[in-house]
mmCIF file of C-alpha atoms in Angstrom:
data_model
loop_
_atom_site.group_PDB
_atom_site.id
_atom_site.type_symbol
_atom_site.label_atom_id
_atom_site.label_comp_id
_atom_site.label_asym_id
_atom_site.label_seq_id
_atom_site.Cartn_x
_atom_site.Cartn_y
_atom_site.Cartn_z
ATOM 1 C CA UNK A 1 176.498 223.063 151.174
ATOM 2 C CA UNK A 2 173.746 220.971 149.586
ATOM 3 C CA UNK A 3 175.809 218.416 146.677
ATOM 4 C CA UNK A 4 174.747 218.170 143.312
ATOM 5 C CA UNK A 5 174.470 214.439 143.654
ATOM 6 C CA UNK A 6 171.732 213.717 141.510
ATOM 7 C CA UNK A 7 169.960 211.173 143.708
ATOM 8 C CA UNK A 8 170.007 214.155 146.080
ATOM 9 C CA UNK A 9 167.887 216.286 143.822
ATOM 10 C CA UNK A 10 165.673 213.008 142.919
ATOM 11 C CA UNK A 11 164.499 212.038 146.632
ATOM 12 C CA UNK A 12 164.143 215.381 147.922
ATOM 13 C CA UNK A 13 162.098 216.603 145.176
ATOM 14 C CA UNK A 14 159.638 213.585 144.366
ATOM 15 C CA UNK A 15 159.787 212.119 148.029
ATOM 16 C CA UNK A 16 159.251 212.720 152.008
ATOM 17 C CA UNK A 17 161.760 212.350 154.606
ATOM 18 C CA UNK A 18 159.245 210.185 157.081
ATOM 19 C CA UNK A 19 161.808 210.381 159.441
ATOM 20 C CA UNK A 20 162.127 213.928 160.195
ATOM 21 C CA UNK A 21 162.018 215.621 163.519
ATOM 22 C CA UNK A 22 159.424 218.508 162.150
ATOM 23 C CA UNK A 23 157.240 215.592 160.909
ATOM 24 C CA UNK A 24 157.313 213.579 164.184
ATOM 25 C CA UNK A 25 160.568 211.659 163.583
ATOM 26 C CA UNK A 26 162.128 210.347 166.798
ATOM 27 C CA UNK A 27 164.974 208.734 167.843
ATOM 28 C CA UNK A 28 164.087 206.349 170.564
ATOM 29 C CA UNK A 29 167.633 204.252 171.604
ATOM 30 C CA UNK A 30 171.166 203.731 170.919
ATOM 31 C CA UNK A 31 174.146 201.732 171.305
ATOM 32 C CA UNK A 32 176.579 205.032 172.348
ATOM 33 C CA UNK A 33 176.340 208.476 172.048
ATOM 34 C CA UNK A 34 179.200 209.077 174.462
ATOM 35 C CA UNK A 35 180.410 212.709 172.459
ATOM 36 C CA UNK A 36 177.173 213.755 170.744
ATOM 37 C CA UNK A 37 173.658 213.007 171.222
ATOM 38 C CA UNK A 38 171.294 210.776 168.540
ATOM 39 C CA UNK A 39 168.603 213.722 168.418
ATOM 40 C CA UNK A 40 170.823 215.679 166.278
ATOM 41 C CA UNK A 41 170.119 213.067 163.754
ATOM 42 C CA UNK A 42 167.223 214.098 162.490
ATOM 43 C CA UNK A 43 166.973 217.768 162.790
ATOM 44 C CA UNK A 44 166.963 220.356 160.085
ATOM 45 C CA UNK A 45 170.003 221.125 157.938
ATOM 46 C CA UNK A 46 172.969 219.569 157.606
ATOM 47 C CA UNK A 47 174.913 220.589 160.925
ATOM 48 C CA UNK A 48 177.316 223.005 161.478
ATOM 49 C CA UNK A 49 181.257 223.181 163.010
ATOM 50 C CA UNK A 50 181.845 225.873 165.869
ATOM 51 C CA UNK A 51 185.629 225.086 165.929
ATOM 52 C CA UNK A 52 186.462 226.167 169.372
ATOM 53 C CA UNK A 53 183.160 224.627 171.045
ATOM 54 C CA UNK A 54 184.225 221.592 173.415
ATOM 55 C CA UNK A 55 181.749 219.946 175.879
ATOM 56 C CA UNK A 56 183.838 217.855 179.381
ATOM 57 C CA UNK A 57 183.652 214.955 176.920
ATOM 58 C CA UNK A 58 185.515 216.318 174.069
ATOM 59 C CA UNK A 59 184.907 218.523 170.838
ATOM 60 C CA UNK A 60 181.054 219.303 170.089
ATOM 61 C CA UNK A 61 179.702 217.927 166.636
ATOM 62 C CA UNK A 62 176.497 218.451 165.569
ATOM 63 C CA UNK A 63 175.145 214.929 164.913
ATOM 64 C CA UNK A 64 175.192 211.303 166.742
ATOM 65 C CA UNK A 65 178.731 210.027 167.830
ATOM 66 C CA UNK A 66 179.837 207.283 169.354
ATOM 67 C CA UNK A 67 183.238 206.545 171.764
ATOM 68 C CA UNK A 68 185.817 204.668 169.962
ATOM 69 C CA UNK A 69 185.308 200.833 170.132
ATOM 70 C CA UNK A 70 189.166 199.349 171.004
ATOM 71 C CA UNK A 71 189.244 198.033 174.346
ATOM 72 C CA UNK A 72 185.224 196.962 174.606
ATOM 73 C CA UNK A 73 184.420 194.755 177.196
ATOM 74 C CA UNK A 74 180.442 194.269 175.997
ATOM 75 C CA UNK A 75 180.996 192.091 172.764
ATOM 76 C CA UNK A 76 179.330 194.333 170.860
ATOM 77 C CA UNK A 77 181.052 194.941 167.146
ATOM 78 C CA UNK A 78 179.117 197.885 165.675
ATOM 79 C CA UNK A 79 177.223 200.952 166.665
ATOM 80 C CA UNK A 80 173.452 200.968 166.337
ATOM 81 C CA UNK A 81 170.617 204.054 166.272
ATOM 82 C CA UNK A 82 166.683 203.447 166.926
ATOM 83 C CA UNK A 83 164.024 205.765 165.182
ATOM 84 C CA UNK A 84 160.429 205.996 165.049
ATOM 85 C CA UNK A 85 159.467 207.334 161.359
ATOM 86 C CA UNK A 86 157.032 210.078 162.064
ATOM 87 C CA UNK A 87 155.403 209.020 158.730
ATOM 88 C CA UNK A 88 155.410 205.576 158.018
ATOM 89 C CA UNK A 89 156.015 204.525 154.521
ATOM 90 C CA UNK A 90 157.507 202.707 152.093
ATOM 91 C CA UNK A 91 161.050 203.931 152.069
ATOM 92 C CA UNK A 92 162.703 204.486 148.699
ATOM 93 C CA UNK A 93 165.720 206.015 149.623
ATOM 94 C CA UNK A 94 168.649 207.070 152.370
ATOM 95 C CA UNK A 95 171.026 210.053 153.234
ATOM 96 C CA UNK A 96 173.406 208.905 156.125
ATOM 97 C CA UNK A 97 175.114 212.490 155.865
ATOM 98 C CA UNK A 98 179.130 212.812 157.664
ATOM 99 C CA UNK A 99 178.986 216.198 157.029
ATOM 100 C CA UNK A 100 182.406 217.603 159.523
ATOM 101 C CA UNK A 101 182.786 214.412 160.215
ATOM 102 C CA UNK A 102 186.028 214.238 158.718
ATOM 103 C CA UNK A 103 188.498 211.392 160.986
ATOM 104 C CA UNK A 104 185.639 209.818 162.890
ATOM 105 C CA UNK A 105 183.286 209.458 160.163
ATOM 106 C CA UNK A 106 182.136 205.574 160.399
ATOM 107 C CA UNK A 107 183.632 202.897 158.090
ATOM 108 C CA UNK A 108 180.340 201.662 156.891
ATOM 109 C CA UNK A 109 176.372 201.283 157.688
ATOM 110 C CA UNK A 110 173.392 199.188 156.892
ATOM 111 C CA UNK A 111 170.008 200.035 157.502
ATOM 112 C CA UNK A 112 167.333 197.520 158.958
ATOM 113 C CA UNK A 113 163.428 198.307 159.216
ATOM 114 C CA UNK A 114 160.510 197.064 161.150
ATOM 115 C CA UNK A 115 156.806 197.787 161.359
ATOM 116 C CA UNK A 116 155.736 197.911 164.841
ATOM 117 C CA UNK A 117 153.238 198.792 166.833
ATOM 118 C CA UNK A 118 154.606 200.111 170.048
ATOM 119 C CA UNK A 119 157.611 201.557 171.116
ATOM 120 C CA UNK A 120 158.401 199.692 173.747
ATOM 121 C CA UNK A 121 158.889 196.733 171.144
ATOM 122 C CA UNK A 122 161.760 197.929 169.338
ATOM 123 C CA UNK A 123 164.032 196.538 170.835
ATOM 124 C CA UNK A 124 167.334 196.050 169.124
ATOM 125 C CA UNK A 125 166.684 191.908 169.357
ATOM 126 C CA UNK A 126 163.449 192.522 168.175
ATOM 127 C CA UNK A 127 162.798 189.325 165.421
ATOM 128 C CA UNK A 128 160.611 192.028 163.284
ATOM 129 C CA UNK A 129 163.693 194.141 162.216
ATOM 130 C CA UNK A 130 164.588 193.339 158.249
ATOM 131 C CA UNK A 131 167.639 194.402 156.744
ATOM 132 C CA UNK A 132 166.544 196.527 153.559
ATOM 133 C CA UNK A 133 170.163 197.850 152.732
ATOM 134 C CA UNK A 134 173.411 195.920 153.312
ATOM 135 C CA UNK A 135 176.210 197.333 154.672
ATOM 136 C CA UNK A 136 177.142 199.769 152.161
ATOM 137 C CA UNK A 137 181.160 201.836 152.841
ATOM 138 C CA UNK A 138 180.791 205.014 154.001
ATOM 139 C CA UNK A 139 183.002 208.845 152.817
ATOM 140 C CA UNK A 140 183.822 211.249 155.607
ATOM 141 C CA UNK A 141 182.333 214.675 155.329
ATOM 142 C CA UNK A 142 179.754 213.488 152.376
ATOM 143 C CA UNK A 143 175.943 212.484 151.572
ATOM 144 C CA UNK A 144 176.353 209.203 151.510
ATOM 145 C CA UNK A 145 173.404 208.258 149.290
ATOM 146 C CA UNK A 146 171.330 205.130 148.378
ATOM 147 C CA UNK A 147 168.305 203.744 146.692
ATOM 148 C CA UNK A 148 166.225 200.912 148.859
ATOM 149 C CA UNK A 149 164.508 198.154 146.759
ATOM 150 C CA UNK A 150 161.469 198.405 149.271
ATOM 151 C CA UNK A 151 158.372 197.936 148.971
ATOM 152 C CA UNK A 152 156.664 197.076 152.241
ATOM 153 C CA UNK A 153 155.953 199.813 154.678
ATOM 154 C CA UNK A 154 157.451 200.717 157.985
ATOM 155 C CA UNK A 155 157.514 202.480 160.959
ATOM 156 C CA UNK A 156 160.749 202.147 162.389
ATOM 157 C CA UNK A 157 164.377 201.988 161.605
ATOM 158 C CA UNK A 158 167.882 201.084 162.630
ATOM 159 C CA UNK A 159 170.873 202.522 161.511
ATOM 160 C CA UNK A 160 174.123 200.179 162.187
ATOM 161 C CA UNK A 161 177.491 202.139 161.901
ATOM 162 C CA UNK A 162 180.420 199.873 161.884
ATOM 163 C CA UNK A 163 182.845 200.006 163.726
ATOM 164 C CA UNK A 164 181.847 202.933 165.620
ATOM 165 C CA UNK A 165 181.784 207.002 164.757
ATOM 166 C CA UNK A 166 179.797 209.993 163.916
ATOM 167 C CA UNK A 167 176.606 210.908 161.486
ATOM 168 C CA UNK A 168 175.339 214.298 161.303
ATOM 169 C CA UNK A 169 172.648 213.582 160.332
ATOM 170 C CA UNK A 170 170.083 210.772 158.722
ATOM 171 C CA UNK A 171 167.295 211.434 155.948
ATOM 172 C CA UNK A 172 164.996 208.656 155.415
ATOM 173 C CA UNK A 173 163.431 209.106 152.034
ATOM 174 C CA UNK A 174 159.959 207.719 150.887
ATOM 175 C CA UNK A 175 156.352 207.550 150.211
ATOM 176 C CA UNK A 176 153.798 207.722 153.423
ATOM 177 C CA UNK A 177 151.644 205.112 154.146
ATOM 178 C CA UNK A 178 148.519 206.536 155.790
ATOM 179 C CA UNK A 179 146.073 203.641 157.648
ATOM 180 C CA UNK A 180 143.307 206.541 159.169
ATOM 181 C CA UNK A 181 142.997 204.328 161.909
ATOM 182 C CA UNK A 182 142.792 207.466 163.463
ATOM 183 C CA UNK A 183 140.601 209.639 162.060
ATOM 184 C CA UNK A 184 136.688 209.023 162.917
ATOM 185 C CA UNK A 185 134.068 208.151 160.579
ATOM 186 C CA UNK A 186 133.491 211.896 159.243
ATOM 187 C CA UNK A 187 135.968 213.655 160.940
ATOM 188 C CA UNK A 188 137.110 216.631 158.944
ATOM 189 C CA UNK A 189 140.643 216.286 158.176
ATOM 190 C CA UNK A 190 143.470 218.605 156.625
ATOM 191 C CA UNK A 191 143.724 216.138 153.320
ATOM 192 C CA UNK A 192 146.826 218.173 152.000
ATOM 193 C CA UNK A 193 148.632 217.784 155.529
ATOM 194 C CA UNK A 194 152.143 216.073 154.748
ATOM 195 C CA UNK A 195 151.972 213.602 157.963
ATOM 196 C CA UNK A 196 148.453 212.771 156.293
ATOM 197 C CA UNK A 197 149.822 211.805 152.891
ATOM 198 C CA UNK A 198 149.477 214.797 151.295
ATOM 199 C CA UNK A 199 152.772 216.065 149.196
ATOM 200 C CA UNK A 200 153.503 219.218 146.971
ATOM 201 C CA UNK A 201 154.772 216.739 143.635
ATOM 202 C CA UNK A 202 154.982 219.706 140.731
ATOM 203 C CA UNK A 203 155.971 223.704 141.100
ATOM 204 C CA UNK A 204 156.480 226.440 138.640
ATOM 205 C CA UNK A 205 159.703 227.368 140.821
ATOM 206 C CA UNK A 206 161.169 226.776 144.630
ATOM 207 C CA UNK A 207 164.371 229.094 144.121
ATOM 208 C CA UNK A 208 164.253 230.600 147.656
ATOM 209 C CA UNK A 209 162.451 227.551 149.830
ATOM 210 C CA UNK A 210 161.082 224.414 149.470
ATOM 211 C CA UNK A 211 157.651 223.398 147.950
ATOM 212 C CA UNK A 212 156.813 220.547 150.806
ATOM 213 C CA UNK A 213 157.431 223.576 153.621
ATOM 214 C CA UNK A 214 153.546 224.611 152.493
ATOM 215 C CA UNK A 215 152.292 221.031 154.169
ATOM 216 C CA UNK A 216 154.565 220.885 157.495
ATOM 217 C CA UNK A 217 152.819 221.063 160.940
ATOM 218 C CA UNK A 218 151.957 224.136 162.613
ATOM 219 C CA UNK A 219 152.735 226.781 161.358
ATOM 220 C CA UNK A 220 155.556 228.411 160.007
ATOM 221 C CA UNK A 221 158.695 229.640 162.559
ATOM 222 C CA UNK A 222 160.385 231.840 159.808
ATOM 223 C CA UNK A 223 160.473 233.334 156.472
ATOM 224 C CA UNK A 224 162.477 230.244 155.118
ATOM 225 C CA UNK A 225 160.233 227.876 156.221
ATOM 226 C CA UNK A 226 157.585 227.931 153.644
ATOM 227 C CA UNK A 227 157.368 228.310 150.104
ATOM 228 C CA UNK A 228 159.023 231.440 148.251
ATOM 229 C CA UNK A 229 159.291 231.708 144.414
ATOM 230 C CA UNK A 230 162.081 234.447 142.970
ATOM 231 C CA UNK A 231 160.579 237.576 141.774
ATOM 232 C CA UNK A 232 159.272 237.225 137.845
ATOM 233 C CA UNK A 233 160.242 239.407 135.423
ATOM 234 C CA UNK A 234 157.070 238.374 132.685
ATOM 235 C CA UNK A 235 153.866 238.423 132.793
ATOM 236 C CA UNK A 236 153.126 234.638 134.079
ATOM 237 C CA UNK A 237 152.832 233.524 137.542
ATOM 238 C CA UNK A 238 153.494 230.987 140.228
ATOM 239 C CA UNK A 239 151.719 227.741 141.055
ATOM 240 C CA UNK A 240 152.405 224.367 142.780
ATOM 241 C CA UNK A 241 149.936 220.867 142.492
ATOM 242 C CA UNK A 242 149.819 219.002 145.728
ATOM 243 C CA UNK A 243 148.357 215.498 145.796
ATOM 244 C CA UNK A 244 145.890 214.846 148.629
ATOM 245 C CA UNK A 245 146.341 212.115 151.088
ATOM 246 C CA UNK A 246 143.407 210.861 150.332
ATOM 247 C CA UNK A 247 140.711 211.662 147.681
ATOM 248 C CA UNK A 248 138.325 214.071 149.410
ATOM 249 C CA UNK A 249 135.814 217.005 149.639
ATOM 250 C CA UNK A 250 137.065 220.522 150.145
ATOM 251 C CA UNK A 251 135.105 222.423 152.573
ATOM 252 C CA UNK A 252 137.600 224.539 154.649
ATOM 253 C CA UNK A 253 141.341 226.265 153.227
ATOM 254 C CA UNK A 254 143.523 228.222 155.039
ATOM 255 C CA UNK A 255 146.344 230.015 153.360
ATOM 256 C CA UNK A 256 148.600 231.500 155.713
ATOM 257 C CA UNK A 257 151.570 234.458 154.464
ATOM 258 C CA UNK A 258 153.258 233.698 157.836
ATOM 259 C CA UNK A 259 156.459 235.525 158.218
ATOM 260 C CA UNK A 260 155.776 236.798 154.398
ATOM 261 C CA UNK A 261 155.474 240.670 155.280
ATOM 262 C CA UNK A 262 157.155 242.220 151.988
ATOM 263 C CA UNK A 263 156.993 239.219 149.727
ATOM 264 C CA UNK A 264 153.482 237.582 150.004
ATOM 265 C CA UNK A 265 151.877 237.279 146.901
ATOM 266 C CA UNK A 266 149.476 239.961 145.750
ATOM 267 C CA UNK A 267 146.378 237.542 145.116
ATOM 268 C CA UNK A 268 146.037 233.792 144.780
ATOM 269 C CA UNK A 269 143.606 231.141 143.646
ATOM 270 C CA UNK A 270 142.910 227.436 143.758
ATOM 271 C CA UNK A 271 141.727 224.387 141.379
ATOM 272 C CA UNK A 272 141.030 220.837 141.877
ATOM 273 C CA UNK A 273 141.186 218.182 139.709
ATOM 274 C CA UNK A 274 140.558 213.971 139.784
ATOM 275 C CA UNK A 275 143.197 212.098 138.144
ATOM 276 C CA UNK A 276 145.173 209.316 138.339
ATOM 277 C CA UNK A 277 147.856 210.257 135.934
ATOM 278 C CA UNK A 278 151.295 212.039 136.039
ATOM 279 C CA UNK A 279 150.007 215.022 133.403
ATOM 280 C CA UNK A 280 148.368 217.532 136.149
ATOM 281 C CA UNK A 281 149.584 220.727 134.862
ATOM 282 C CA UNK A 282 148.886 220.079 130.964
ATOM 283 C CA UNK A 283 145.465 218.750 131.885
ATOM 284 C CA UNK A 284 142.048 220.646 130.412
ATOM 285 C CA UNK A 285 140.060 219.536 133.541
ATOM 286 C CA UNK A 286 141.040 221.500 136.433
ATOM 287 C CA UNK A 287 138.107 223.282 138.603
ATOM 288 C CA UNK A 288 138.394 226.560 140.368
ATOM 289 C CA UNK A 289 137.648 226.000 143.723
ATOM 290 C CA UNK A 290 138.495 229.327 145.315
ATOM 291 C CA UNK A 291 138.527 232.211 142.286
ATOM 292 C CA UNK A 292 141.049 234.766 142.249
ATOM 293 C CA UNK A 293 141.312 236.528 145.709
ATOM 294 C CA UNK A 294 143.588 239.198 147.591
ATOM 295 C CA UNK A 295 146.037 238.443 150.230
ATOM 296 C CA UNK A 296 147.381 239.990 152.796
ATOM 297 C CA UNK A 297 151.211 240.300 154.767
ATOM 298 C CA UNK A 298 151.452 237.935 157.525
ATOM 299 C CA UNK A 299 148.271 236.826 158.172
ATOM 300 C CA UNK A 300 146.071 233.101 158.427
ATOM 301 C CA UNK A 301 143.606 233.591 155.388
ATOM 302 C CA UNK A 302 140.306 231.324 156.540
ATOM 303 C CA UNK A 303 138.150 230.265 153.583
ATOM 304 C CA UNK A 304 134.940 228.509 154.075
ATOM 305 C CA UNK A 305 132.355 230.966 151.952
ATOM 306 C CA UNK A 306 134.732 231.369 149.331
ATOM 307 C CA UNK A 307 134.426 227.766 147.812
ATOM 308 C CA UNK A 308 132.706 227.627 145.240
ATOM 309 C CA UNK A 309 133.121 224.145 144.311
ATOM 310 C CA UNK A 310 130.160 221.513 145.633
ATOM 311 C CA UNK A 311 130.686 220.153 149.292
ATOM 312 C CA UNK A 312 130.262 216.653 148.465
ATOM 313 C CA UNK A 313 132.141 216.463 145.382
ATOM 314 C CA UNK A 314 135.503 215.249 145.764
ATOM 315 C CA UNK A 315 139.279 215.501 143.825
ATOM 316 C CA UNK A 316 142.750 214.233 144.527
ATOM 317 C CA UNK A 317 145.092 216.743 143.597
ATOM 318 C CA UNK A 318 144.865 220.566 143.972
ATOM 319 C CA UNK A 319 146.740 223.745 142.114
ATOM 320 C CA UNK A 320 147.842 226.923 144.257
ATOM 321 C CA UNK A 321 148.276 229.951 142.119
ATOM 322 C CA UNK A 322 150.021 232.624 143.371
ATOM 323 C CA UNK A 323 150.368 236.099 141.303
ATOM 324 C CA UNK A 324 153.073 236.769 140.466
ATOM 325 C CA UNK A 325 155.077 235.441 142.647
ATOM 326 C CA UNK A 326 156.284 235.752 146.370
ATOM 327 C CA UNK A 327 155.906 233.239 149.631
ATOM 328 C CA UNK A 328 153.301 231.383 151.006
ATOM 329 C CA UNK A 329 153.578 229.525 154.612
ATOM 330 C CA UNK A 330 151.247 226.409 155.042
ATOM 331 C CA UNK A 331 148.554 225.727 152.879
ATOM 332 C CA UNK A 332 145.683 223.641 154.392
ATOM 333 C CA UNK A 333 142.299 221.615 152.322
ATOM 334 C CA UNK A 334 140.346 220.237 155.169
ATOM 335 C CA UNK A 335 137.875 217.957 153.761
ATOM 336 C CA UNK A 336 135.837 214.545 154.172
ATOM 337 C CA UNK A 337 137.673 211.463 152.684
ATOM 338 C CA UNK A 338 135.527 209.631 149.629
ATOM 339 C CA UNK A 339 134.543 207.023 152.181
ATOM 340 C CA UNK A 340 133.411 209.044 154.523
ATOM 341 C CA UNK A 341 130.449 210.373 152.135
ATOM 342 C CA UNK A 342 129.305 207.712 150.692
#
């Protein structure tokens, strides 16, 4: 279960976690993962505990673990975990998660961060790693929860466990730092796509699934990954603001009910707006883009002839309105970037 920790509810609703499997996240080395493998790191959830599951090495745990470290021979006093952000950004905050990691649980962990090019240079040695949070004690069976004074962004990180241990799993909390390096001059891109800088930052209501689900990659594999509202019981509706990656045309949306076969909204709409200022949903100067339009159960909705808004004019936040309510997949606003139409 999810704690009520309040820096909990802060990064996951106003930031990304760059480091996430379903965004690209990767987990490239480590020191030991003699009873359960790094990848589990960064996967969904928190992990679970099969009580009778063993493996020829010992119990099963769903997250990285390490051997314990009496009786090394290698000199080596800690643990240590490589990942390649699949966003980079400028990371704000950090979950190292023990969840069922109750006697093996790590003593403590500091994180250290690089920006590198290749893979093949992150080396544990490498002189580019920074330490950006000391080593901070760690709880068994907890979020273990921190705000990072950063402000530089990166692409990789290293999580040091000390002495040695188990993590379920590790959310790396920030703000994406898109370079289009790239995209080609005039390339149409999907502007609201989360590993393109887009994020979902304001929502009427996420009771059943989160708001950032609407930006993943691909598309959805179930019901629960998307964006479902509860049922309303008055005579409002639904609607979440997303701010683009980059300020941009709209030219092309696709709004796909995916998995949504009972629950999809009855009709939806959506408005663009320029601004550079936190007040999106109280503001007078939102533009329809797409006007008020039916959907249908399961199904990729391709809009092109439905836009009504000018092809060359451009905005940095859009509104999806849903009536009244129900679940929407992935939402996607391809578009050309400013620069690119100048």
């Amino acid at each position: 279960m999810i704690t009520d920790n309040p820096l909990h509810t802060e990064f996951t609703r106003s930031l990304i976690d760059l480091a996430a499997e379903r965004v690209g996240g990767e987990t490239l080395t480590c020191s030991d993962d003699f009873f359960a493998p790094m990848e589990n790191l960064i996967k969904p959830g928190r992990g679970v505990f099969i009580a009778d599951k063993y493996t020829d090495r010992g119990k099963w745990m769903d997250g990285w673990e390490s051997r314990r470290s009496f009786g090394r021979d290698n000199g080596r006093d800690h643990d240590w975990c490589i990942l390649r952000l699949g966003i980079p950004g400028i990371i704000k905050g950090i979950d190292v998660d023990t969840n069922h990691f109750r006697g093996n649980a790590p003593l403590a962990f500091s994180l250290d961060a690089a920006c590198l090019n290749d893979d093949g240079f992150a080396g544990k040695n490498h002189p580019e790693w920074v330490e950006i949070l000391p080593q901070r004690l760690v709880e068994a069976h907890s979020q273990n929860l921190f705000r990072i004074p950063s402000l530089t962004p990166w692409s990789h990180v290293r999580l040091n466990i000390y002495p040695d241990g188990g993590v379920a799993r590790l959310r790396v909390y920030g703000q994406p730092h898109i370079t289009w390096s790239s995209v080609l001059t005039g390339e149409l891109v999907d502007l609201a796509a989360i590993t393109n800088g887009g994020q979902a930052i304001q929502c009427s209501d996420m009771f059943f699934s989160d708001k950032n689900n609407l930006l993943m990659p691909g598309r959805a594999t179930n019901m629960s990954d998307g964006w479902e509202t509860k049922r309303r019981r008055d005579n409002q509706y639904d609607w979440v603001i997303i701010k683009l990656g980059a300020e941009g045309s709209i030219n092309k949306v696709i709004v796909d009910t995916n998995h949504f076969k009972g629950n999809y909204p009855d009709r939806f709409s959506l408005e663009a707006i320029t601004a550079h200022n936190d007040d999106f949903y109280q503001n007078k100067n939102w533009q329809t883009i797409i006007p008020d339009t039916k959907l249908m159960a399961h199904h990729e909705h391709l809009l092109i002839s439905e836009i009504i808004a000018d092809p060359r004019q451009t905005f940095t936040h859009v509104r999806l309105n849903i009536f009244p309510d129900g679940g929407i997949s992935r939402l996607r606003v391809f578009g050309y970037r400013k620069e690119d139409l100048l």
